[in-house]
Coordinates of C-alpha atoms and ligand atoms in Angstrom, one line a residue:
M1214 CA 7.4 19.8 1.6
R1215 CA 4.1 20.2 3.4
I1216 CA 2.4 23.3 2.2
L1217 CA -0.9 24.8 3.5
F1218 CA -2.6 27.4 1.3
V1219 CA -4.9 29.7 3.2
A1220 CA -7.4 31.5 1.0
S1221 CA -10.9 32.9 1.0
E1222 CA -11.9 31.3 -2.3
C1223 CA -10.8 28.4 -4.5
V1224 CA -12.2 26.7 -7.6
P1225 CA -14.1 24.6 -8.0
F1226 CA -15.8 25.3 -4.7
I1227 CA -16.3 29.1 -4.6
K1228 CA -15.2 31.9 -6.9
T1229 CA -15.6 35.6 -7.2
G1230 CA -12.4 36.3 -9.1
G1231 CA -9.0 35.2 -10.3
L1232 CA -7.8 34.4 -6.8
A1233 CA -10.0 31.3 -6.8
D1234 CA -8.6 30.2 -10.1
V1235 CA -5.0 30.6 -9.0
V1236 CA -5.4 28.8 -5.7
G1237 CA -7.4 26.0 -7.3
S1238 CA -5.0 25.5 -10.2
L1239 CA -1.7 25.9 -8.4
A1240 CA -2.4 23.6 -5.5
P1241 CA -2.8 20.4 -7.6
V1242 CA 0.3 21.3 -9.7
L1243 CA 2.4 21.5 -6.6
A1244 CA 0.9 18.2 -5.4
Q1245 CA 1.8 16.6 -8.7
K1246 CA 5.4 17.5 -8.1
G1247 CA 5.3 15.4 -4.9
H1248 CA 4.5 17.9 -2.3
D1249 CA 1.8 17.5 0.4
V1250 CA -0.4 20.4 -0.4
R1251 CA -3.6 21.3 1.5
V1252 CA -5.9 24.2 1.1
I1253 CA -8.0 25.7 3.9
L1254 CA -11.0 28.0 3.1
P1255 CA -14.3 29.0 4.7
K1256 CA -17.3 26.7 4.2
Y1257 CA -19.7 29.2 2.6
A1258 CA -23.3 28.4 2.2
A1259 CA -22.9 28.9 -1.6
I1260 CA -20.6 25.8 -2.0
A1261 CA -22.4 23.4 -4.2
E1262 CA -24.2 20.5 -2.5
K1263 CA -22.2 17.9 -4.6
Y1264 CA -19.0 19.1 -2.8
E1265 CA -20.7 19.3 0.6
N1266 CA -21.8 15.7 0.2
Q1267 CA -18.2 14.6 -0.3
M1268 CA -16.9 16.4 2.9
H1269 CA -16.2 14.5 6.0
H1270 CA -16.0 15.9 9.5
V1271 CA -12.4 16.1 10.8
I1272 CA -12.8 17.8 14.1
D1273 CA -14.6 20.7 15.9
F1274 CA -13.6 23.0 18.7
E1275 CA -14.4 26.4 20.0
V1276 CA -12.7 29.6 18.9
Q1277 CA -12.7 32.5 21.3
L1278 CA -13.0 36.0 19.8
G1279 CA -13.1 38.5 22.6
W1280 CA -16.1 37.7 24.7
R1281 CA -17.5 35.4 21.9
R1282 CA -17.1 31.7 21.8
Q1283 CA -17.8 30.3 18.4
Y1284 CA -18.2 26.8 17.1
C1285 CA -15.6 25.9 14.5
G1286 CA -15.9 22.7 12.5
I1287 CA -13.2 21.5 10.1
E1288 CA -14.6 19.5 7.2
S1289 CA -12.5 18.0 4.5
L1290 CA -12.4 16.4 1.1
E1291 CA -9.8 15.2 -1.3
M1292 CA -9.5 16.0 -5.0
D1293 CA -6.7 15.7 -7.5
G1294 CA -4.1 14.9 -4.9
V1295 CA -4.9 17.9 -2.7
T1296 CA -6.7 17.8 0.7
Y1297 CA -9.2 20.7 1.1
Y1298 CA -10.2 21.8 4.6
F1299 CA -13.4 23.9 5.1
V1300 CA -13.8 26.1 8.2
D1301 CA -17.4 25.6 9.2
N1302 CA -19.3 28.2 11.2
R1303 CA -22.8 29.1 9.9
Y1304 CA -23.0 32.4 11.7
Y1305 CA -20.0 33.7 9.8
F1306 CA -20.0 31.8 6.5
G1307 CA -23.6 30.6 6.2
R1308 CA -24.7 33.9 4.7
N1309 CA -26.0 34.6 1.2
Y1310 CA -22.9 36.6 0.3
I1311 CA -19.2 35.8 0.3
Y1312 CA -17.8 39.3 1.1
G1313 CA -18.8 42.6 2.4
L1314 CA -22.3 43.3 3.3
G1315 CA -22.5 42.6 7.0
G1316 CA -20.1 45.2 8.3
D1317 CA -18.3 42.5 10.3
E1318 CA -15.6 41.5 7.9
Y1319 CA -12.9 42.1 10.5
E1320 CA -14.6 39.5 12.8
R1321 CA -15.3 37.0 10.0
F1322 CA -11.7 36.9 8.8
A1323 CA -10.3 37.2 12.4
F1324 CA -12.3 34.1 13.1
F1325 CA -11.0 32.4 9.9
A1326 CA -7.3 33.2 10.8
R1327 CA -7.8 32.0 14.4
A1328 CA -9.5 28.9 13.2
V1329 CA -6.7 28.1 10.8
L1330 CA -4.0 28.4 13.4
N1331 CA -5.9 26.7 16.2
C1332 CA -6.9 23.7 14.1
L1333 CA -3.3 22.9 13.1
P1334 CA -2.4 20.7 16.1
L1335 CA -5.7 18.9 15.8
I1336 CA -5.7 17.9 12.1
P1337 CA -3.2 15.4 10.9
F1338 CA -1.0 17.9 9.2
E1339 CA 2.0 19.9 10.3
P1340 CA 2.9 22.4 7.5
D1341 CA 6.4 23.5 6.8
I1342 CA 5.0 26.5 4.9
I1343 CA 1.8 28.4 5.3
H1344 CA 1.1 30.3 2.1
A1345 CA -1.5 33.0 2.8
H1346 CA -3.4 34.6 -0.1
D1347 CA -4.8 38.2 0.0
W1348 CA -6.0 40.2 3.0
Q1349 CA -8.6 37.7 4.1
A1350 CA -5.7 35.4 5.1
G1351 CA -3.3 38.3 6.1
M1352 CA -3.8 37.8 9.9
V1353 CA -2.4 34.3 9.7
P1354 CA 1.3 35.1 9.3
A1355 CA 0.8 38.0 11.8
L1356 CA -0.9 36.0 14.6
L1357 CA 1.5 33.2 14.0
R1358 CA 4.5 35.4 14.8
I1359 CA 2.9 37.5 17.5
Q1360 CA 1.0 34.9 19.5
Y1361 CA 2.0 31.3 18.4
S1362 CA 5.6 31.0 17.3
H1363 CA 6.9 30.3 20.8
L1364 CA 4.9 27.1 20.9
P1365 CA 6.6 24.0 19.7
A1366 CA 3.8 23.0 17.3
Y1367 CA 4.3 26.3 15.5
A1368 CA 7.9 27.3 16.0
S1369 CA 9.3 26.0 12.7
I1370 CA 6.4 27.1 10.3
K1371 CA 7.5 29.6 7.7
T1372 CA 5.1 31.9 5.9
V1373 CA 4.6 33.3 2.4
M1374 CA 2.1 36.1 1.7
T1375 CA 0.8 36.6 -1.8
I1376 CA -0.8 39.8 -3.0
H1377 CA -3.4 39.1 -5.7
N1378 CA -4.7 42.7 -5.6
L1379 CA -3.2 45.4 -3.5
Q1380 CA -6.4 47.5 -3.8
Y1381 CA -8.2 45.3 -1.3
Q1382 CA -6.5 45.4 2.1
G1383 CA -9.0 44.7 4.8
I1384 CA -8.9 48.0 6.7
F1385 CA -10.8 48.1 10.0
G1386 CA -11.0 50.0 13.3
I1387 CA -8.1 49.2 15.6
R1388 CA -10.4 48.7 18.6
D1389 CA -12.6 46.3 16.7
V1390 CA -9.6 44.2 15.7
Q1391 CA -8.1 44.3 19.2
D1392 CA -11.4 43.3 20.7
V1393 CA -11.6 40.1 18.6
L1394 CA -8.0 39.1 18.5
H1395 CA -6.5 40.2 21.8
L1396 CA -3.7 42.0 20.3
P1397 CA -1.7 44.5 22.4
D1398 CA -1.3 48.2 21.6
S1399 CA 2.3 47.6 20.9
V1400 CA 1.6 45.9 17.5
F1401 CA -0.6 48.8 16.3
T1402 CA 2.3 51.0 15.3
D1403 CA 3.0 52.1 11.8
D1404 CA 5.8 49.5 11.3
K1405 CA 3.4 46.7 12.2
L1406 CA -0.5 46.5 11.9
E1407 CA -1.4 50.2 11.9
C1408 CA -1.9 52.0 8.7
H1409 CA -3.2 55.6 8.7
G1410 CA -5.0 55.3 11.9
A1411 CA -6.6 51.9 11.1
A1412 CA -5.8 48.2 11.4
N1413 CA -4.8 46.7 8.1
Y1414 CA -5.0 42.9 7.6
L1415 CA -3.0 42.8 4.4
K1416 CA -0.3 44.9 5.9
A1417 CA -0.2 42.6 8.9
G1418 CA 0.6 39.7 6.5
L1419 CA 3.2 41.7 4.6
V1420 CA 5.0 42.8 7.7
Y1421 CA 5.1 39.4 9.4
A1422 CA 5.5 36.9 6.4
D1423 CA 8.9 35.5 5.7
E1424 CA 8.5 36.2 2.0
V1425 CA 6.0 38.3 0.0
T1426 CA 5.0 37.5 -3.5
T1427 CA 2.7 39.0 -6.0
V1428 CA 1.4 37.6 -9.2
S1429 CA 3.6 39.1 -12.0
P1430 CA 7.1 40.6 -12.1
S1431 CA 5.8 44.0 -13.4
Y1432 CA 3.3 44.3 -10.7
A1433 CA 6.0 43.5 -8.1
E1434 CA 7.9 46.6 -9.4
E1435 CA 4.8 48.8 -9.8
I1436 CA 3.5 48.4 -6.3
Q1437 CA 6.7 49.9 -5.0
T1438 CA 5.6 53.3 -6.6
G1439 CA 3.2 55.8 -5.3
Y1440 CA 0.9 55.4 -8.3
Y1441 CA 0.2 51.7 -7.8
G1442 CA 1.3 51.3 -4.2
E1443 CA -2.1 51.9 -2.6
R1444 CA -0.4 53.6 0.3
L1445 CA 1.8 50.6 1.1
D1446 CA 4.5 51.4 -1.4
G1447 CA 6.9 52.5 1.3
L1448 CA 6.5 49.2 3.1
L1449 CA 6.9 47.3 -0.1
R1450 CA 10.1 49.2 -1.0
A1451 CA 11.4 48.4 2.4
K1452 CA 10.6 44.7 1.8
R1453 CA 11.9 44.6 -1.7
D1454 CA 14.5 42.0 -1.0
H1455 CA 11.7 39.7 0.2
L1456 CA 9.3 40.6 -2.6
T1457 CA 9.1 38.5 -5.7
G1458 CA 6.8 38.6 -8.7
V1459 CA 5.7 35.1 -9.8
L1460 CA 3.5 35.1 -12.9
N1461 CA 0.3 33.2 -12.6
G1462 CA -0.5 30.3 -14.9
I1463 CA -3.9 29.1 -16.0
D1464 CA -5.5 25.7 -15.8
T1465 CA -4.4 24.5 -19.2
V1466 CA -6.7 21.4 -19.0
E1467 CA -9.8 23.5 -18.4
Y1468 CA -8.9 26.1 -20.9
D1469 CA -8.0 24.0 -23.9
P1470 CA -9.9 24.6 -27.2
S1471 CA -9.0 21.2 -28.5
T1472 CA -10.9 19.4 -25.7
D1473 CA -13.3 22.1 -24.3
P1474 CA -16.7 20.6 -23.8
S1475 CA -18.4 24.1 -23.4
I1476 CA -17.7 25.3 -26.9
A1477 CA -19.5 24.7 -30.2
Q1478 CA -16.6 23.1 -32.1
R1479 CA -13.2 22.1 -30.9
Y1480 CA -10.1 23.4 -32.6
S1481 CA -6.4 23.6 -32.3
V1482 CA -3.5 25.5 -33.7
E1483 CA -3.1 22.8 -36.4
D1484 CA -6.7 23.0 -37.5
M1485 CA -8.3 26.4 -36.7
S1486 CA -11.4 25.8 -38.8
G1487 CA -13.5 25.3 -35.7
K1488 CA -12.9 28.9 -34.6
A1489 CA -15.4 30.2 -37.3
A1490 CA -18.0 27.8 -36.1
N1491 CA -17.6 29.1 -32.5
K1492 CA -18.0 32.7 -33.8
R1493 CA -21.2 31.8 -35.5
A1494 CA -22.5 29.9 -32.5
L1495 CA -21.8 32.9 -30.2
Q1496 CA -23.5 35.3 -32.6
E1497 CA -26.6 33.0 -32.7
Q1498 CA -26.7 32.4 -29.0
L1499 CA -26.4 36.1 -28.1
G1500 CA -28.8 37.4 -30.8
L1501 CA -26.1 39.2 -32.8
E1502 CA -26.1 39.5 -36.6
V1503 CA -24.6 36.3 -37.9
R1504 CA -21.8 37.6 -40.1
P1505 CA -18.4 35.8 -40.4
D1506 CA -16.6 39.0 -41.6
V1507 CA -17.4 41.3 -38.7
P1508 CA -14.8 41.2 -35.9
I1509 CA -16.1 40.4 -32.5
I1510 CA -14.5 42.2 -29.5
G1511 CA -15.0 40.2 -26.4
M1512 CA -14.7 41.2 -22.7
V1513 CA -15.0 38.9 -19.8
S1514 CA -14.4 40.9 -16.7
R1515 CA -15.4 42.0 -13.2
L1516 CA -17.2 45.3 -14.0
S1517 CA -15.1 47.6 -11.9
N1518 CA -12.9 50.7 -12.4
Q1519 CA -9.8 48.5 -12.1
K1520 CA -10.7 47.0 -15.5
G1521 CA -10.5 50.3 -17.4
L1522 CA -14.1 50.3 -18.3
D1523 CA -14.3 54.1 -18.0
L1524 CA -12.1 54.2 -21.1
V1525 CA -14.7 52.1 -22.9
D1526 CA -17.4 54.3 -21.6
Y1527 CA -15.7 57.4 -22.9
V1528 CA -15.2 56.2 -26.5
I1529 CA -18.0 53.6 -26.9
A1530 CA -19.6 55.6 -29.7
D1531 CA -16.3 55.7 -31.6
I1532 CA -15.8 52.0 -31.1
M1533 CA -19.2 51.3 -32.5
R1534 CA -18.7 53.5 -35.5
E1535 CA -16.3 50.8 -36.7
D1536 CA -17.9 47.7 -38.2
V1537 CA -17.5 45.6 -35.0
Q1538 CA -19.6 43.6 -32.6
L1539 CA -19.1 43.8 -28.8
V1540 CA -19.7 41.1 -26.3
V1541 CA -19.5 41.7 -22.6
L1542 CA -19.8 39.2 -19.7
G1543 CA -19.4 40.1 -16.1
M1544 CA -20.9 41.4 -12.8
G1545 CA -20.1 44.5 -10.8
D1546 CA -20.7 48.2 -10.6
S1547 CA -24.1 49.5 -11.7
R1548 CA -22.3 52.3 -13.7
Y1549 CA -21.0 49.6 -16.1
V1550 CA -24.1 47.5 -16.0
N1551 CA -26.0 50.6 -17.1
L1552 CA -23.4 51.4 -19.8
F1553 CA -23.5 48.0 -21.4
S1554 CA -27.3 47.7 -21.1
W1555 CA -27.6 51.0 -22.8
A1556 CA -25.2 49.9 -25.5
E1557 CA -27.2 46.7 -26.1
Q1558 CA -30.4 48.7 -26.6
N1559 CA -28.7 51.3 -28.7
Y1560 CA -26.8 49.0 -31.0
P1561 CA -29.2 46.1 -31.6
G1562 CA -27.7 43.0 -33.2
R1563 CA -24.2 44.5 -32.5
V1564 CA -23.7 44.6 -28.8
A1565 CA -24.6 41.8 -26.3
A1566 CA -24.1 42.1 -22.6
R1567 CA -24.7 39.5 -19.9
F1568 CA -24.4 40.3 -16.2
A1569 CA -23.7 36.9 -14.6
M1570 CA -21.0 34.4 -13.6
D1571 CA -21.5 32.1 -16.6
H1572 CA -18.7 29.6 -16.9
D1573 CA -19.9 28.1 -20.2
L1574 CA -20.6 31.5 -21.8
A1575 CA -17.1 32.7 -20.8
H1576 CA -15.6 29.8 -22.6
R1577 CA -17.7 30.5 -25.7
I1578 CA -16.6 34.1 -25.7
Y1579 CA -13.0 33.2 -25.5
A1580 CA -13.5 30.8 -28.4
G1581 CA -15.8 32.9 -30.6
S1582 CA -14.3 36.3 -30.3
D1583 CA -11.6 37.7 -32.6
I1584 CA -10.2 40.4 -30.3
F1585 CA -10.1 40.4 -26.5
L1586 CA -10.2 43.8 -24.9
M1587 CA -8.6 44.4 -21.5
P1588 CA -7.6 48.1 -20.9
S1589 CA -7.0 47.7 -17.1
Q1590 CA -6.0 50.7 -15.0
F1591 CA -3.9 48.2 -13.1
E1592 CA -3.7 44.4 -13.4
P1593 CA -1.8 42.3 -10.9
C1594 CA -1.7 39.5 -13.4
G1595 CA -4.9 39.0 -15.3
L1596 CA -5.8 35.5 -16.5
S1597 CA -8.3 36.4 -19.3
Q1598 CA -5.6 37.6 -21.7
M1599 CA -3.8 34.3 -21.3
I1600 CA -7.0 32.3 -21.9
S1601 CA -7.7 34.4 -25.0
L1602 CA -4.3 33.8 -26.4
R1603 CA -4.8 30.1 -25.9
Y1604 CA -8.0 30.3 -27.8
G1605 CA -6.5 32.2 -30.7
T1606 CA -8.3 35.5 -29.8
V1607 CA -5.9 38.4 -30.1
P1608 CA -5.6 40.5 -27.0
V1609 CA -5.7 44.3 -27.0
V1610 CA -4.5 45.4 -23.5
R1611 CA -3.0 48.2 -21.6
E1612 CA 0.7 47.8 -20.7
T1613 CA 0.4 47.3 -16.9
G1614 CA 1.2 44.5 -14.4
G1615 CA 0.7 41.0 -15.8
L1616 CA -0.7 42.3 -19.0
R1617 CA 2.6 43.9 -19.8
D1618 CA 4.4 40.6 -18.9
T1619 CA 2.2 38.4 -21.1
V1620 CA 1.2 40.5 -24.2
L1621 CA 3.8 42.0 -26.5
S1622 CA 2.5 44.5 -29.0
Y1623 CA 2.9 43.5 -32.6
N1624 CA 5.9 45.1 -34.2
D1625 CA 5.7 45.4 -38.0
Y1626 CA 9.4 45.8 -38.4
T1627 CA 10.6 42.8 -36.4
G1628 CA 7.5 40.8 -36.7
A1629 CA 7.5 40.1 -32.9
G1630 CA 4.5 40.3 -30.8
N1631 CA 1.3 38.4 -29.9
G1632 CA -1.3 41.2 -29.5
F1633 CA -1.7 45.0 -29.3
T1634 CA -0.9 47.2 -26.4
F1635 CA -1.0 50.9 -25.3
F1636 CA 0.7 52.5 -22.4
N1637 CA -1.1 55.6 -21.2
Y1638 CA -4.4 55.3 -19.4
N1639 CA -6.2 57.2 -22.1
A1640 CA -9.4 56.4 -23.9
H1641 CA -8.1 57.5 -27.3
D1642 CA -4.9 55.6 -27.0
M1643 CA -7.1 52.5 -26.4
L1644 CA -9.3 53.4 -29.4
H1645 CA -6.4 53.9 -31.7
T1646 CA -4.9 50.6 -30.6
L1647 CA -8.2 48.9 -31.3
Q1648 CA -8.3 50.5 -34.7
R1649 CA -4.7 49.3 -35.3
A1650 CA -5.8 45.7 -34.5
L1651 CA -8.8 46.1 -36.8
H1652 CA -6.5 47.1 -39.6
Y1653 CA -4.5 43.9 -39.3
Y1654 CA -7.7 41.9 -39.0
H1655 CA -9.1 43.2 -42.2
D1656 CA -6.0 44.0 -44.4
R1657 CA -3.2 41.9 -43.1
K1658 CA -4.7 38.4 -42.8
D1659 CA -1.2 36.9 -42.8
V1660 CA -0.2 38.8 -39.7
W1661 CA -3.5 38.1 -38.0
K1662 CA -3.0 34.4 -38.7
T1663 CA 0.5 34.5 -37.2
L1664 CA -0.7 36.4 -34.1
R1665 CA -3.4 33.7 -33.6
E1666 CA -1.0 30.9 -34.0
R1667 CA 1.6 32.5 -31.8
G1668 CA -1.0 33.0 -29.1
M1669 CA -2.3 29.4 -29.3
S1670 CA 1.2 28.0 -29.1
G1671 CA 2.3 29.9 -26.0
D1672 CA 2.9 28.2 -22.7
Y1673 CA 0.5 29.5 -20.0
S1674 CA 0.9 26.6 -17.7
W1675 CA 2.1 26.6 -14.1
R1676 CA 5.2 24.7 -15.2
H1677 CA 7.8 27.5 -14.6
S1678 CA 6.0 29.4 -11.9
A1679 CA 5.3 26.4 -9.7
E1680 CA 9.1 25.8 -9.7
M1681 CA 9.6 29.4 -8.6
Y1682 CA 7.2 28.9 -5.7
I1683 CA 9.0 25.7 -4.8
S1684 CA 12.4 27.3 -4.7
L1685 CA 11.0 30.3 -2.8
Y1686 CA 9.6 27.9 -0.1
Q1687 CA 12.9 26.0 0.0
S1688 CA 14.9 29.2 0.5
I1689 CA 13.1 29.9 3.8
L1690 CA 13.2 26.4 5.2
P1691 CA 16.2 25.1 7.1
G1692 CA 18.2 22.6 5.1
E1693 CA 16.8 19.4 6.6
Q1694 CA 13.2 20.4 5.7
R1695 CA 13.9 21.0 2.1
F1696 CA 13.2 17.5 1.0
T1697 CA 9.8 16.2 0.0
Q1698 CA 8.3 14.3 2.9
P1699 CA 6.7 11.0 1.8
V1700 CA 3.2 11.1 3.0
Q1701 CA 1.2 8.0 4.0
G1702 CA -0.8 6.9 1.0
D1703 CA 0.9 9.4 -1.2
P1704 CA 1.0 8.0 -4.7
H1705 CA 4.1 10.1 -5.5
E1706 CA 7.6 9.0 -4.7
A1707 CA 9.6 11.2 -2.4
V1708 CA 11.7 13.2 -4.8
P1709 CA 14.7 15.0 -3.3
Q1710 CA 14.5 18.6 -4.2
A1711 CA 17.5 20.6 -5.6
P1712 CA 19.3 22.4 -2.8
A1713 CA 17.9 25.9 -2.4
K1714 CA 20.0 28.9 -3.2
K1715 CA 21.0 31.1 -0.3
P1716 CA 18.2 33.6 0.4
A1717 CA 20.4 36.6 -0.5
A1718 CA 21.6 35.2 -3.8
K1719 CA 18.1 33.8 -4.4
K1720 CA 16.5 37.2 -4.8
A1721 CA 18.6 38.4 -7.6
A1722 CA 18.7 35.0 -9.3
S1723 CA 15.0 34.5 -9.1
K1724 CA 14.2 37.9 -10.4
K1725 CA 16.5 37.6 -13.3
E1726 CA 15.5 34.1 -14.0
A1727 CA 11.9 35.2 -14.0
K1728 CA 12.6 37.6 -16.8
A1729 CA 14.9 35.5 -18.8
N1730 CA 13.1 32.2 -18.6
D1731 CA 9.6 33.1 -18.4
P1732 CA 7.9 32.1 -21.5
H1733 CA 5.3 34.8 -21.0
E1734 CA 7.8 37.4 -20.6
P1735 CA 8.0 39.6 -23.7
K1736 CA 11.5 39.6 -25.0
E1737 CA 11.6 43.1 -26.3
K1738 CA 9.8 45.9 -24.5
P1739 CA 9.1 49.3 -25.8
A1740 CA 11.0 51.9 -23.9
K1741 CA 9.0 52.7 -20.8
A1742 CA 7.7 56.2 -20.9
S1743 CA 8.9 58.1 -17.8
A1744 CA 5.6 60.1 -17.5
K1745 CA 3.0 58.7 -15.2
P1746 CA -0.1 57.3 -16.8
A1747 CA -2.5 60.1 -17.6
A1748 CA -5.3 59.4 -15.2
K1749 CA -4.7 59.4 -11.5
K1750 CA -6.5 57.0 -9.4
T1751 CA -8.7 58.1 -6.5
T1752 CA -8.7 55.4 -4.0
A1753 CA -11.6 55.4 -1.6
K1754 CA -10.6 53.5 1.4
A1755 CA -13.1 52.4 4.1
A1756 CA -12.5 54.8 6.9
P1757 CA -11.8 53.2 10.2
K1758 CA -14.9 52.7 12.2
A1759 CA -15.6 55.3 14.8
G1760 CA -17.1 54.5 18.2
D1761 CA -16.1 51.0 19.0
P1762 CA -18.8 49.5 21.1
H1763 CA -16.4 47.0 22.7
E1764 CA -13.9 48.0 25.3
P1765 CA -10.3 47.4 24.3
T1766 CA -9.1 44.3 26.0
A1767 CA -6.1 44.7 28.3
A1768 CA -5.3 41.1 28.2
A1769 CA -1.7 40.3 27.2
A1770 CA -1.6 38.4 24.0
K1771 CA 1.1 36.1 25.0
A1772 CA 0.4 32.5 25.8
P1773 CA 2.2 30.9 28.6
A1774 CA 5.6 30.0 27.4
K1775 CA 5.4 26.5 28.9
K1776 CA 7.0 23.9 26.7
T1777 CA 4.5 21.3 25.6
T1778 CA 5.5 18.0 24.0
T1779 CA 2.4 16.5 22.6
K1780 CA 0.4 18.0 19.7
K1781 CA -2.8 18.0 21.7
A1782 CA -1.1 19.7 24.6
A1783 CA 0.3 22.3 22.3
A1784 CA -3.1 23.0 21.0
K1785 CA -4.4 23.7 24.4
S1786 CA -1.7 26.2 25.2
T1787 CA -2.0 27.8 21.8
D1788 CA -4.1 30.7 22.8
P1789 CA -4.8 31.7 26.4
H1790 CA -8.3 32.7 25.4
E1791 CA -9.0 29.6 23.5
A1792 CA -11.3 27.0 25.0
A1793 CA -9.7 23.6 25.1
P1794 CA -10.5 22.2 21.7
A1795 CA -12.2 19.1 22.9
P1796 CA -13.6 17.2 20.0
K1797 CA -17.4 16.9 20.1
K1798 CA -20.4 16.5 17.8
P1799 CA -20.9 19.3 15.3
A1800 CA -23.5 21.7 16.5
K1801 CA -25.1 22.0 13.1
K1802 CA -28.4 23.6 13.0
Ligands
GLC2052 C1 -6.8 39.3 -8.9 C2 -6.2 40.3 -9.8 C3 -5.8 39.6 -11.1 C4 -5.1 38.3 -10.9 C5 -5.9 37.5 -9.9 C6 -5.2 36.2 -9.6 O1 -8.1 39.0 -9.3 O2 -7.0 41.4 -10.1 O3 -5.0 40.5 -11.9 O4 -4.9 37.6 -12.1 O5 -6.1 38.1 -8.7 O6 -3.9 36.4 -9.0

């Protein structure tokens, strides 16, 4: 299959969160299985020069957004069997931030979506599947269906939309969006792009994609409820037959304590002696008291409300009354920067906080800590708990989303479990669960050893989940497209894929299969409390902008339905507002 990932971030080029890890680690795994996988993302100024130097110019053309005509370059490089395309426009992506500050996100990611669709007939790649990730790519499935799918070059493309975090939706003024994307009033109804008076890019993707996925089976269920649904639960319930939870994997090569070049001493489940050396090195590096007997609680996290840090805030004095050390690494809200800065001052030699994106330090925290704390309010999947398990660091987590699917609380009667969990969003429940973990750390060393070994032996790879994506893609393609296409120069043999299940049967099967076969799926679950978690979220959504300076465009969005036969010709008729994408020299400044 030919698969195009559309995403706003991807390791190793650019990362603000787990989305980048997932896109960057799943793509090569699918490629290894013989598929032609390509990823397209914006060419941000922050992408390291060493990657920029490897890029070559594929094509450039102009993209029309309302009255604006914008240069669009497509650069590319190849790595680990995957071709990466970078959408180049300095005005939109040459800024000193990735998201948010300019007030024109609707325009930046409208440009991105338009650029992705318009470049397709011009680059040597005709995808069977476009897999869009998060709201920044949400307009791709929508525009494809509304404005492009009658054109031969686009007619057979199927789309998958993945939600990595439902809280971020890309909500903008309808007139702003109409102005840049030439969309008619008829698509701004509440069954399409409109959402509580605004235009919603994520919703656009969810409505128009052929299949929707999210990043864990539990989150797929949770987002159909009012508590977790972020005002889209109704839509998600309506789409439930086309909504699948596919648990993320981690990059098991990068996160491998037996080969990790970032840590003080390598270790494995057969020989865990190196773990103590890593603890010592971490204490030394961060100026903590060097004591082998004191448990270190590690946190590597975006410092946001999602991560449950207000629970930590509430009981930090109680936590620190225990004989523990606390290590925090992350960037984010000033409230939590202040909290952990204060704690570092107040508990010298016992708390260390670093507010940065520090890849090496993150690895050292996973390796050197004893307990990993992740009390998230909601967690679509979460990767850190899986990385901790792999490093023999015992997770203490709240039972939500992917945390619930990967961490099973230790049960003293059955001996099952790989960590410690609590259900209610309640600071004292978290505190007591931490204390329970400390009890096993100090007084039940046999259990602690088992938990570590169990964590380190788990399978957190993409093996199973990559297969689930492949069968999902296959289920939406017509029969003849379900075979791997040999690509010129592709080192992999064409491997015929197993025939897909019928879409209707697929749903039930894949959901059940996800539960039964998923190695990360806890086998026994504590009975789910029927009460809602204690604290209710207050979701501040960006209000739609008032006073659109641009007139709404009356132009019909439909391109002339003329049949075109050649790829180039198709490109020209793609968008009536689009300048003919004549290749020319990049207008780099
Ligand atoms: C987002 C979610 C996180 C998930 C990641 C990758 O960052 O908050 O839970 O693991 O996306 O899917």
